[in-house]
């Protein structure tokens, strides 16, 4: 199924066989492209607003992969980019950059966040060193190996056959609604997570669901698993600690919001970079669970 949301198209060849060849990676560092991200996830851009990848990667840079004969690395910058330095964050980049650039940025941001937040062994507390191109954390105290963490989350377009269920959080812009989503719990299937999350957030009962597509969501390290679901025509009810509001929207309301994405629209759905917007579009085109 063709998708048009961010962080999916034109990924690097991650070249796992290169990750295990430390001598090759060391030789590549001097001539390879390297993205430098600061602690807030910003990267430098040139005068045209495109990312500025330095030539030459430091010894602690993570090997991202290759594109043709070019190798790509990413590393953390010691200081934050300042207001007088041209820079951009990932959300801004996803709305402006070509697919390859934003997908590359997303990969770099996700793995560097893992590195920044997983510096010590969770078993014995000793500092980790990194191998396998930066994708494996090694504890010299107990020998434990750590790997980048990705948190699975379900996101679902829920329909009663005629209407689409959407919810909103209080911090969102006025009249912005999105598909419902939530993290998968240990020992839980994706289908069970959908039924549980939709019930917890809206008190709507899901009857069945079908997987459509996925999107890496490095804010900071999730994988959004997109579904479409059939549900009972229950009256939505929201809990204080979940959503501010959840309601059914007619096909006419949803189609109008997709055509007219403006600030004063009666309904504003998720922005195009998100799989949520794509799921809404699929429902509007007639997809069913």
XYZ file of N, CA and C in Angstrom:
867
model
N 0.842 -1.189 0.000
C 0.000 0.000 0.000
C 0.887 1.253 0.000
N 0.614 2.184 -0.893
C 1.418 3.393 -1.007
C 1.132 4.339 0.155
N 2.192 4.870 0.744
C 2.052 5.825 1.845
C 2.737 7.135 1.475
N 2.323 8.211 2.152
C 2.938 9.509 1.869
C 3.324 10.271 3.127
N 3.391 9.582 4.268
C 3.767 10.258 5.497
C 5.283 10.227 5.672
N 5.772 10.947 6.658
C 7.209 11.188 6.801
C 7.965 9.998 7.397
N 9.289 10.007 7.176
C 10.274 9.127 7.809
C 10.242 7.688 7.303
N 9.635 7.451 6.139
C 9.515 6.093 5.618
C 10.231 5.940 4.276
N 10.064 6.901 3.385
C 10.576 6.770 2.021
C 12.090 6.964 1.952
N 12.717 6.254 1.013
C 14.133 6.380 0.685
C 15.070 6.186 1.876
N 14.910 5.118 2.627
C 15.835 4.883 3.750
C 17.209 4.460 3.263
N 18.205 4.660 4.105
C 19.544 4.162 3.817
C 19.574 2.635 3.830
N 20.512 2.070 3.094
C 20.897 0.679 3.301
C 21.705 0.656 4.595
N 21.194 0.016 5.621
C 21.848 0.069 6.931
C 23.121 -0.770 7.006
N 23.371 -1.591 6.015
C 24.668 -2.259 5.826
C 25.185 -2.899 7.119
N 24.455 -3.860 7.617
C 24.844 -4.513 8.869
C 26.233 -5.147 8.778
N 26.603 -5.605 7.594
C 27.927 -6.235 7.460
C 29.046 -5.230 7.679
N 28.790 -3.952 7.457
C 29.784 -2.920 7.740
C 29.848 -2.607 9.230
N 28.730 -2.724 9.922
C 28.709 -2.418 11.355
C 29.690 -3.310 12.126
N 29.816 -4.548 11.681
C 30.690 -5.488 12.393
C 32.144 -5.404 11.936
N 32.436 -4.514 11.000
C 33.802 -4.359 10.484
C 34.366 -3.037 10.994
N 34.916 -3.040 12.197
C 35.390 -1.818 12.839
C 36.490 -1.143 12.037
N 37.384 -1.927 11.426
C 38.472 -1.346 10.637
C 37.933 -0.592 9.424
N 36.921 -1.138 8.778
C 36.326 -0.475 7.614
C 35.656 0.827 8.024
N 34.925 0.794 9.123
C 34.244 2.005 9.582
C 35.249 3.094 9.951
N 36.332 2.713 10.603
C 37.363 3.691 10.947
C 37.955 4.320 9.686
N 38.128 3.522 8.645
C 38.675 4.050 7.395
C 37.688 4.971 6.697
N 36.399 4.702 6.860
C 35.378 5.511 6.199
C 35.162 6.869 6.864
N 35.465 6.970 8.157
C 35.095 8.169 8.904
C 35.663 9.458 8.306
N 36.861 9.411 7.798
C 37.514 10.634 7.330
C 36.831 11.250 6.114
N 36.166 10.438 5.302
C 35.607 10.932 4.048
C 34.087 10.836 3.975
N 33.430 10.452 5.064
C 31.988 10.223 5.039
C 31.197 11.450 5.494
N 29.911 11.442 5.207
C 29.013 12.500 5.642
C 28.638 12.267 7.106
N 28.518 13.339 7.881
C 28.158 13.210 9.292
C 27.188 14.305 9.687
N 26.038 13.917 10.218
C 25.076 14.858 10.766
C 25.417 15.101 12.227
N 25.463 16.370 12.622
C 25.717 16.732 14.012
C 24.432 17.274 14.631
N 23.911 16.563 15.610
C 22.687 16.971 16.296
C 23.024 17.457 17.689
N 22.358 18.538 18.118
C 22.574 18.982 19.493
C 21.613 18.262 20.430
N 21.693 18.574 21.719
C 20.922 17.843 22.721
C 19.419 18.049 22.580
N 18.987 19.106 21.878
C 17.564 19.346 21.645
C 17.084 18.756 20.326
N 17.977 18.094 19.599
C 17.589 17.446 18.355
C 17.643 18.337 17.136
N 18.352 19.466 17.213
C 18.487 20.356 16.057
C 19.709 19.965 15.237
N 19.645 20.270 13.927
C 20.767 20.054 13.034
C 20.990 21.332 12.241
N 22.222 21.602 11.857
C 22.550 22.808 11.100
C 22.026 22.706 9.675
N 21.629 23.855 9.112
C 21.155 23.905 7.729
C 21.945 24.950 6.955
N 21.916 24.805 5.620
C 22.617 25.768 4.773
C 21.696 26.934 4.428
N 22.118 27.783 3.509
C 21.346 28.981 3.166
C 20.005 28.649 2.516
N 19.879 27.453 1.972
C 18.634 27.037 1.341
C 17.733 26.237 2.286
N 18.153 26.094 3.543
C 17.354 25.375 4.521
C 17.528 23.879 4.507
N 18.489 23.358 3.738
C 18.766 21.924 3.708
C 19.820 21.596 4.763
N 19.847 20.331 5.190
C 20.790 19.975 6.250
C 22.235 20.114 5.760
N 23.084 20.492 6.685
C 24.503 20.626 6.386
C 25.233 19.454 7.032
N 25.621 18.492 6.217
C 26.348 17.324 6.705
C 27.842 17.572 6.553
N 28.565 17.525 7.646
C 30.007 17.709 7.606
C 30.678 16.501 6.944
N 31.838 16.714 6.385
C 32.654 15.612 5.881
C 33.642 15.244 6.975
N 33.625 14.002 7.358
C 34.461 13.535 8.457
C 33.628 13.283 9.698
N 33.728 12.085 10.255
C 32.946 11.704 11.422
C 33.861 11.429 12.598
N 33.513 11.925 13.788
C 34.342 11.647 14.972
C 34.299 10.168 15.335
N 35.205 9.785 16.202
C 35.350 8.363 16.542
C 34.118 7.788 17.239
N 33.326 8.644 17.895
C 32.139 8.143 18.597
C 30.871 8.260 17.761
N 30.984 8.624 16.488
C 29.813 8.766 15.627
C 29.179 7.405 15.353
N 27.864 7.401 15.207
C 27.116 6.182 14.884
C 27.046 6.024 13.373
N 27.328 4.840 12.897
C 27.211 4.553 11.471
C 25.735 4.333 11.128
N 25.200 5.182 10.249
C 23.791 5.082 9.882
C 23.558 4.120 8.728
N 24.470 4.123 7.757
C 24.296 3.250 6.609
C 24.950 3.840 5.376
N 24.568 3.335 4.242
C 25.173 3.795 2.996
C 24.090 4.087 1.970
N 24.438 4.982 1.066
C 23.602 5.249 -0.107
C 24.533 5.258 -1.305
N 24.442 4.221 -2.104
C 25.422 4.068 -3.164
C 26.794 3.849 -2.570
N 27.758 4.677 -2.974
C 29.122 4.569 -2.442
C 29.352 5.471 -1.238
N 28.320 6.234 -0.834
C 28.475 7.186 0.269
C 28.062 6.567 1.597
N 28.904 6.759 2.606
C 28.584 6.313 3.956
C 28.114 7.520 4.771
N 27.172 7.261 5.689
C 26.589 8.325 6.507
C 26.732 7.974 7.979
N 27.124 8.976 8.768
C 27.257 8.848 10.215
C 26.434 9.947 10.893
N 26.254 9.803 12.196
C 25.618 10.843 13.009
C 26.325 10.913 14.348
N 26.445 12.128 14.879
C 27.111 12.319 16.165
C 26.434 13.440 16.927
N 26.617 13.422 18.233
C 26.066 14.474 19.084
C 27.029 15.639 19.158
N 26.484 16.828 19.074
C 27.267 18.048 19.205
C 27.356 18.416 20.675
N 28.521 18.898 21.102
C 28.738 19.186 22.523
C 27.903 20.354 23.022
N 27.635 21.332 22.167
C 26.892 22.517 22.581
C 25.622 22.666 21.764
N 24.654 23.412 22.295
C 23.412 23.653 21.574
C 23.648 24.640 20.439
N 22.916 24.454 19.345
C 22.920 25.476 18.308
C 22.259 26.730 18.859
N 22.758 27.872 18.478
C 22.254 29.145 18.990
C 21.375 29.828 17.956
N 20.734 30.932 18.381
C 19.807 31.634 17.495
C 20.490 32.216 16.262
N 21.781 32.485 16.346
C 22.464 33.039 15.182
C 23.058 31.956 14.273
N 22.773 30.675 14.578
C 23.178 29.580 13.718
C 21.921 29.006 13.044
N 21.950 28.895 11.731
C 20.800 28.347 11.014
C 20.622 26.875 11.388
N 19.439 26.516 11.890
C 19.209 25.163 12.382
C 17.739 24.813 12.224
N 17.430 23.532 12.370
C 16.047 23.081 12.233
C 15.861 21.823 13.060
N 14.626 21.611 13.546
C 14.336 20.368 14.255
C 13.646 19.396 13.305
N 13.382 18.199 13.786
C 12.895 17.142 12.907
C 11.491 17.424 12.393
N 10.617 17.953 13.224
C 9.257 18.244 12.760
C 9.274 19.285 11.638
N 10.088 20.315 11.816
C 10.198 21.324 10.775
C 10.788 20.760 9.500
N 11.787 19.903 9.653
C 12.432 19.307 8.489
C 11.466 18.416 7.721
N 10.639 17.665 8.456
C 9.718 16.737 7.796
C 8.717 17.465 6.917
N 8.405 18.701 7.275
C 7.441 19.478 6.493
C 8.071 20.149 5.286
N 9.416 20.192 5.230
C 10.074 20.959 4.185
C 11.024 20.145 3.306
N 11.663 19.155 3.866
C 12.757 18.478 3.178
C 12.276 17.344 2.279
N 13.107 16.951 1.300
C 12.831 15.732 0.525
C 12.837 14.507 1.436
N 12.233 13.440 0.924
C 12.047 12.236 1.741
C 13.355 11.672 2.268
N 14.379 11.570 1.441
C 15.642 10.997 1.900
C 16.209 11.775 3.072
N 16.196 13.111 2.972
C 16.790 13.946 4.012
C 16.069 13.777 5.350
N 14.730 13.818 5.334
C 14.000 13.722 6.595
C 14.052 12.313 7.184
N 14.073 11.284 6.320
C 14.198 9.914 6.820
C 15.562 9.692 7.463
N 16.600 10.245 6.857
C 17.953 10.171 7.417
C 18.016 10.875 8.777
N 17.437 12.063 8.847
C 17.409 12.850 10.080
C 16.679 12.073 11.176
N 15.558 11.440 10.830
C 14.782 10.690 11.815
C 15.582 9.533 12.396
N 16.303 8.824 11.535
C 17.131 7.716 12.012
C 18.214 8.226 12.954
N 18.861 9.315 12.561
C 19.932 9.879 13.389
C 19.402 10.323 14.739
N 18.260 10.990 14.747
C 17.706 11.500 16.004
C 17.341 10.359 16.952
N 16.747 9.309 16.410
C 16.318 8.195 17.253
C 17.501 7.490 17.904
N 18.539 7.173 17.115
C 19.647 6.405 17.683
C 20.486 7.264 18.621
N 20.642 8.547 18.323
C 21.418 9.403 19.216
C 20.682 9.655 20.529
N 19.357 9.711 20.486
C 18.602 9.840 21.737
C 18.794 8.599 22.595
N 18.765 7.425 21.967
C 19.017 6.196 22.734
C 20.404 6.241 23.362
N 21.396 6.658 22.601
C 22.755 6.720 23.140
C 22.839 7.691 24.319
N 22.159 8.832 24.207
C 22.233 9.852 25.258
C 21.545 9.417 26.541
N 20.528 8.566 26.424
C 19.743 8.173 27.598
C 20.056 6.765 28.100
N 20.980 6.084 27.451
C 21.373 4.730 27.872
C 22.895 4.651 27.930
N 23.451 5.329 28.907
C 24.915 5.403 29.033
C 25.468 4.429 30.064
N 24.566 3.832 30.857
C 25.020 2.936 31.922
C 24.282 1.608 31.844
N 24.939 0.575 32.303
C 24.359 -0.761 32.302
C 23.194 -0.821 33.302
N 22.010 -1.256 32.877
C 20.885 -1.347 33.821
C 21.026 -2.500 34.810
N 21.993 -3.380 34.552
C 22.179 -4.544 35.422
C 23.146 -4.264 36.568
N 24.296 -3.616 36.252
C 25.307 -3.404 37.291
C 25.708 -1.936 37.455
N 25.272 -1.059 36.557
C 25.535 0.373 36.702
C 26.835 0.867 36.108
N 27.635 0.000 35.531
C 28.886 0.432 34.926
C 28.626 1.193 33.619
N 29.532 2.109 33.242
C 29.367 2.819 31.965
C 29.420 1.854 30.787
N 28.647 2.185 29.749
C 28.650 1.387 28.533
C 29.663 1.927 27.542
N 30.283 1.040 26.810
C 31.038 1.405 25.614
C 30.229 0.898 24.420
N 30.541 1.404 23.237
C 29.681 1.098 22.094
C 30.472 0.441 20.971
N 29.839 -0.547 20.360
C 30.437 -1.283 19.253
C 29.392 -1.460 18.158
N 29.740 -2.259 17.144
C 28.812 -2.567 16.050
C 28.319 -1.280 15.385
N 29.268 -0.392 15.113
C 28.929 0.867 14.458
C 28.175 1.840 15.339
N 28.156 1.584 16.658
C 27.436 2.436 17.590
C 26.066 1.920 17.966
N 25.689 0.756 17.446
C 24.351 0.218 17.672
C 24.295 -0.812 18.797
N 25.393 -1.051 19.486
C 25.397 -1.985 20.601
C 26.156 -1.379 21.759
N 25.530 -1.369 22.943
C 26.188 -0.912 24.153
C 26.737 -2.101 24.915
N 28.016 -2.036 25.270
C 28.681 -3.165 25.924
C 29.101 -2.787 27.342
N 28.737 -3.627 28.291
C 29.137 -3.417 29.675
C 30.374 -4.258 29.975
N 31.440 -3.596 30.380
C 32.669 -4.307 30.717
C 32.619 -4.867 32.132
N 31.585 -4.488 32.895
C 31.476 -5.017 34.244
C 30.856 -6.401 34.280
N 29.678 -6.554 33.659
C 28.978 -7.838 33.719
C 28.835 -8.514 32.358
N 29.278 -7.840 31.298
C 29.226 -8.434 29.974
C 27.893 -8.312 29.259
N 26.968 -7.585 29.829
C 25.644 -7.420 29.226
C 25.729 -6.557 27.964
N 24.915 -6.889 26.965
C 24.827 -6.093 25.737
C 23.475 -5.383 25.697
N 23.484 -4.101 25.359
C 22.271 -3.299 25.232
C 22.090 -2.868 23.779
N 20.825 -2.771 23.345
C 20.519 -2.409 21.968
C 19.504 -1.265 21.949
N 19.448 -0.515 20.850
C 18.508 0.612 20.792
C 17.076 0.182 21.075
N 16.397 1.030 21.826
C 15.028 0.729 22.234
C 14.035 1.393 21.285
N 13.033 0.635 20.872
C 11.911 1.164 20.110
C 10.629 0.756 20.822
N 9.760 1.715 21.089
C 8.515 1.450 21.810
C 7.358 1.321 20.825
N 6.728 0.141 20.720
C 5.603 -0.023 19.802
C 4.342 0.665 20.314
N 3.661 1.349 19.413
C 2.406 2.010 19.749
C 1.417 1.782 18.619
N 0.167 1.541 18.974
C -0.882 1.389 17.966
C -1.547 2.742 17.738
N -1.936 2.984 16.497
C -2.681 4.188 16.142
C -3.759 3.740 15.167
N -5.004 4.187 15.380
C -6.110 3.512 14.711
C -7.205 4.481 14.285
N -7.671 4.278 13.048
C -8.854 4.978 12.544
C -10.063 4.107 12.873
N -10.880 4.552 13.821
C -12.016 3.782 14.326
C -13.303 4.298 13.677
N -14.090 3.381 13.110
C -15.327 3.769 12.432
C -16.486 2.898 12.885
N -17.681 3.493 12.927
C -18.891 2.710 13.172
C -19.607 2.383 11.862
N -18.898 2.567 10.755
C -19.454 2.300 9.446
C -19.810 3.563 8.689
N -20.291 4.573 9.406
C -20.678 5.839 8.783
C -19.841 7.009 9.268
N -19.302 6.880 10.481
C -18.592 7.997 11.092
C -17.194 7.568 11.537
N -16.329 8.563 11.761
C -14.959 8.326 12.209
C -14.796 8.898 13.614
N -14.182 8.108 14.502
C -13.940 8.526 15.875
C -12.589 9.232 15.971
N -12.588 10.464 16.432
C -11.359 11.237 16.598
C -11.342 11.855 17.989
N -10.131 12.074 18.508
C -9.978 12.676 19.828
C -8.992 13.822 19.789
N -8.977 14.620 20.846
C -8.036 15.727 20.931
C -7.494 15.862 22.352
N -6.255 16.354 22.438
C -5.639 16.685 23.714
C -5.754 18.190 23.952
N -5.752 18.570 25.204
C -5.998 19.971 25.556
C -4.899 20.906 25.073
N -3.695 20.383 24.844
C -2.572 21.229 24.435
C -2.533 21.488 22.931
N -3.391 20.846 22.165
C -3.372 20.998 20.709
C -4.025 22.303 20.276
N -3.744 22.745 19.042
C -4.437 23.936 18.524
C -5.944 23.724 18.504
N -6.679 24.819 18.524
C -8.135 24.751 18.561
C -8.682 23.927 17.399
N -9.642 23.057 17.722
C -10.372 22.245 16.744
C -9.504 21.194 16.060
N -8.318 20.927 16.593
C -7.450 19.861 16.062
C -7.854 18.523 16.681
N -8.149 17.547 15.824
C -8.490 16.196 16.267
C -7.618 15.192 15.517
N -7.424 14.032 16.140
C -6.555 13.015 15.567
C -7.133 11.637 15.842
N -6.574 10.636 15.161
C -6.920 9.255 15.469
C -6.398 8.884 16.857
N -7.001 7.874 17.457
C -6.608 7.457 18.801
C -5.358 6.576 18.741
N -4.544 6.649 19.784
C -3.276 5.925 19.794
C -2.861 5.618 21.232
N -1.967 4.640 21.380
C -1.441 4.318 22.697
C -0.375 3.251 22.615
N 0.420 3.133 23.643
C 1.518 2.174 23.671
C 1.015 0.755 23.944
N 1.715 -0.198 23.354
C 1.426 -1.607 23.577
C 2.073 -2.032 24.888
N 1.331 -2.724 25.721
C 1.849 -3.158 27.011
C 2.505 -4.533 26.897
N 3.407 -4.868 27.837
C 4.059 -6.187 27.802
C 3.045 -7.322 27.803
N 3.292 -8.325 26.962
C 2.419 -9.482 26.897
C 1.099 -9.223 26.206
N 0.992 -8.149 25.447
C -0.269 -7.761 24.818
C -0.142 -7.808 23.299
N -1.147 -8.339 22.624
C -1.159 -8.306 21.169
C -1.537 -6.913 20.684
N -1.225 -6.634 19.419
C -1.583 -5.329 18.862
C -3.095 -5.138 18.836
N -3.817 -6.198 18.481
C -5.279 -6.096 18.422
C -5.872 -5.845 19.812
N -5.309 -6.496 20.821
C -5.792 -6.264 22.185
C -5.464 -4.853 22.649
N -4.300 -4.348 22.257
C -3.927 -2.986 22.628
C -4.877 -1.972 22.016
N -5.307 -2.205 20.775
C -6.260 -1.303 20.129
C -7.568 -1.266 20.909
N -8.118 -2.431 21.194
C -9.384 -2.490 21.919
C -9.269 -1.822 23.285
N -8.167 -2.075 23.986
C -7.985 -1.483 25.314
C -7.840 0.027 25.241
N -6.957 0.518 24.349
C -6.707 1.956 24.271
C -7.955 2.731 23.851
N -8.672 2.226 22.854
C -9.881 2.927 22.408
C -10.919 2.966 23.531
N -11.047 1.859 24.261
C -11.991 1.828 25.376
C -11.566 2.799 26.481
N -10.278 2.790 26.829
C -9.804 3.665 27.900
C -9.983 5.143 27.542
N -9.773 5.485 26.275
C -9.801 6.892 25.883
C -11.188 7.391 25.505
N -12.105 6.477 25.126
C -13.394 6.950 24.619
C -14.608 6.162 25.086
N -14.393 5.003 25.718
C -15.472 4.094 26.086
C -16.259 3.603 24.868
N -15.577 3.526 23.735
C -16.137 2.938 22.516
C -15.590 1.528 22.380
N -16.457 0.568 22.025
C -16.081 -0.840 21.950
C -15.675 -1.215 20.521
N -14.433 -1.659 20.380
C -13.913 -2.089 19.081
C -14.362 -3.519 18.793
N -14.809 -3.762 17.564
C -15.275 -5.083 17.154
C -14.201 -5.876 16.416
N -13.338 -5.188 15.682
C -12.282 -5.854 14.927
C -11.377 -4.820 14.299
N -10.154 -5.226 13.947
C -9.195 -4.270 13.400
C -8.330 -4.942 12.341
N -7.714 -4.127 11.498
C -6.847 -4.623 10.420
C -5.648 -3.698 10.269
N -4.462 -4.296 10.170
C -3.220 -3.535 10.029
C -3.111 -2.942 8.628
N -2.604 -1.678 8.540
C -2.405 -1.025 7.253
C -0.950 -0.656 6.980
N -0.274 0.003 7.919
C 1.089 0.482 7.662
C 1.715 0.920 8.982
N 3.034 1.217 8.936
C 3.733 1.671 10.141
C 4.584 2.894 9.833
N 4.920 3.630 10.894
C 5.762 4.820 10.762
C 6.691 4.938 11.966
N 8.001 5.032 11.725
C 8.887 5.363 12.848
C 8.560 6.764 13.330
N 8.535 6.952 14.629
C 8.151 8.236 15.216
C 9.186 8.580 16.299
N 10.301 9.172 15.902
C 11.415 9.370 16.839
C 11.241 10.580 17.756
N 10.132 10.596 18.506
C 9.859 11.673 19.462
C 9.538 11.090 20.837
N 10.448 10.325 21.495
C 11.814 10.141 21.029
C 12.101 8.822 20.319
N 11.296 7.742 20.543
C 11.717 6.464 19.980
C 10.586 5.464 19.807
N 9.508 5.868 19.140
C 8.360 4.988 18.992
C 8.257 4.441 17.576
N 7.498 3.377 17.424
C 7.100 2.860 16.127
C 5.579 2.819 16.118
N 4.969 3.651 15.257
C 3.518 3.731 15.191
C 3.004 2.661 14.225
N 2.141 1.788 14.730
C 1.582 0.681 13.957
C 0.142 1.033 13.620
N -0.103 1.348 12.343
C -1.370 1.906 11.935
C -2.417 0.866 11.562
N -3.601 1.000 12.140
C -4.711 0.084 11.910
C -5.972 0.860 11.536
N -6.921 0.128 10.979
C -8.280 0.621 10.832
C -9.172 -0.345 11.590
N -10.211 0.153 12.246
C -11.015 -0.699 13.127
C -12.497 -0.399 12.967
N -13.316 -1.442 13.149
C -14.764 -1.314 13.239
C -15.148 -1.261 14.714
N -16.192 -0.486 15.024
C -16.587 -0.336 16.420
C -18.095 -0.156 16.540
N -18.578 -0.359 17.759
C -19.973 -0.060 18.068
C -20.201 1.456 18.009
N -21.456 1.842 17.824
C -21.797 3.274 17.766
C -22.027 3.829 19.164
N -21.081 3.559 20.073
C -21.204 4.038 21.449
C -21.022 5.544 21.519
N -21.622 6.168 22.514
C -21.427 7.600 22.745
C -20.073 7.793 23.419
N -19.147 8.520 22.794
C -17.802 8.665 23.386
C -17.840 9.374 24.737
N -17.035 8.870 25.662
C -16.851 9.473 26.975
C -15.356 9.505 27.262
N -14.853 10.627 27.724
C -13.416 10.747 27.961
C -13.114 10.870 29.443
N -11.980 10.299 29.844
C -11.498 10.395 31.216
C -10.584 11.602 31.353
N -10.487 12.161 32.535
C -9.694 13.362 32.772
C -8.225 13.163 32.415
N -7.709 11.953 32.634
C -6.287 11.720 32.408
C -5.994 11.189 31.003
N -6.984 11.163 30.126
C -6.781 10.680 28.766
C -6.921 11.837 27.779
N -8.065 11.961 27.140
C -8.291 13.006 26.143
C -9.186 14.104 26.686
N -9.046 15.294 26.117
C -9.965 16.384 26.456
C -11.338 16.139 25.845
N -11.358 15.545 24.652
C -12.616 15.316 23.957
C -12.441 14.188 22.955
N -13.496 13.445 22.717
C -13.545 12.444 21.657
C -14.956 12.469 21.096
N -15.061 12.395 19.781
C -16.391 12.443 19.174
C -16.381 11.786 17.796
N -17.578 11.465 17.342
C -17.763 10.936 16.000
C -17.889 12.091 15.018
N -17.238 11.936 13.852
C -17.351 12.927 12.789
C -17.904 12.250 11.543
N -18.790 12.947 10.856
C -19.387 12.401 9.646
C -18.380 12.393 8.501
N -18.695 11.624 7.469
C -17.831 11.594 6.285
C -17.697 12.985 5.673
N -18.782 13.727 5.648
C -18.737 15.069 5.072
C -17.799 15.984 5.858
N -17.835 15.893 7.179
C -16.953 16.715 8.007
C -15.486 16.345 7.791
N -15.209 15.048 7.714
C -13.830 14.595 7.532
C -13.309 14.986 6.151
N -14.100 14.769 5.133
C -13.668 15.122 3.777
C -13.425 16.615 3.645
N -14.263 17.443 4.286
C -14.060 18.894 4.245
C -12.766 19.281 4.936
N -12.440 18.606 6.045
C -11.203 18.938 6.768
C -9.971 18.563 5.949
N -10.056 17.507 5.158
C -8.932 17.103 4.314
C -8.743 18.063 3.144
N -9.843 18.622 2.659
C -9.762 19.574 1.546
C -9.296 20.947 1.996
N -9.728 21.368 3.180
C -9.513 22.740 3.631
C -8.787 22.736 4.976
N -7.494 22.536 4.929
C -6.691 22.480 6.151
C -6.245 23.894 6.513
N -7.163 24.642 7.110
C -6.871 26.025 7.485
C -7.164 26.219 8.965
N -6.591 27.273 9.557
C -6.667 27.470 11.005
C -8.089 27.690 11.508
N -8.959 28.287 10.678
C -10.316 28.573 11.142
C -11.327 27.518 10.709
N -10.846 26.374 10.214
C -11.751 25.308 9.784
C -12.484 24.720 10.988
N -13.733 24.273 10.802
C -14.481 23.668 11.916
C -13.795 22.437 12.501
N -13.120 21.674 11.636
C -12.362 20.502 12.069
C -10.996 20.554 11.421
N -9.962 20.386 12.221
C -8.588 20.322 11.719
C -8.022 18.960 12.101
N -7.652 18.169 11.108
C -7.107 16.842 11.386
C -5.588 16.893 11.425
N -4.975 15.754 11.683
C -3.522 15.661 11.863
C -2.775 16.184 10.642
N -1.575 16.742 10.840
C -0.790 17.260 9.711
C -0.290 16.137 8.815
N 0.084 16.461 7.574
C 0.457 15.436 6.595
C 1.661 14.580 6.973
N 2.553 15.063 7.846
C 3.737 14.266 8.166
C 3.406 13.014 8.964
N 2.212 12.968 9.568
C 1.868 11.882 10.484
C 1.081 10.774 9.804
N 1.303 9.544 10.250
C 0.503 8.422 9.789
C -0.961 8.607 10.163
N -1.236 9.388 11.198
C -2.618 9.648 11.584
C -3.401 10.276 10.436
N -2.811 11.279 9.788
C -3.478 11.922 8.647
C -3.730 10.900 7.527
N -2.742 10.058 7.270
C -2.871 9.058 6.216
C -3.976 8.056 6.537
N -4.099 7.642 7.790
C -5.165 6.726 8.183
C -6.535 7.372 7.966
N -6.645 8.643 8.302
C -7.903 9.363 8.074
C -8.227 9.402 6.580
N -7.210 9.641 5.767
C -7.403 9.667 4.319
C -7.854 8.299 3.794
N -7.261 7.225 4.341
C -7.652 5.889 3.894
C -9.103 5.601 4.240
N -9.543 6.010 5.433
C -10.939 5.815 5.796
C -11.843 6.611 4.863
N -11.466 7.830 4.558
C -12.273 8.657 3.668
C -12.369 8.053 2.265
N -11.349 7.272 1.877
C -11.370 6.618 0.559
C -12.152 5.306 0.574
N -12.615 4.879 1.740
C -13.439 3.682 1.794
C -12.819 2.472 2.440
N -11.617 2.577 3.020
C -11.009 1.424 3.701
C -11.854 1.008 4.905
N -11.944 -0.302 5.099
C -12.689 -0.851 6.220
C -11.878 -1.968 6.875
N -12.184 -2.213 8.128
C -11.496 -3.289 8.831
C -11.965 -4.646 8.356
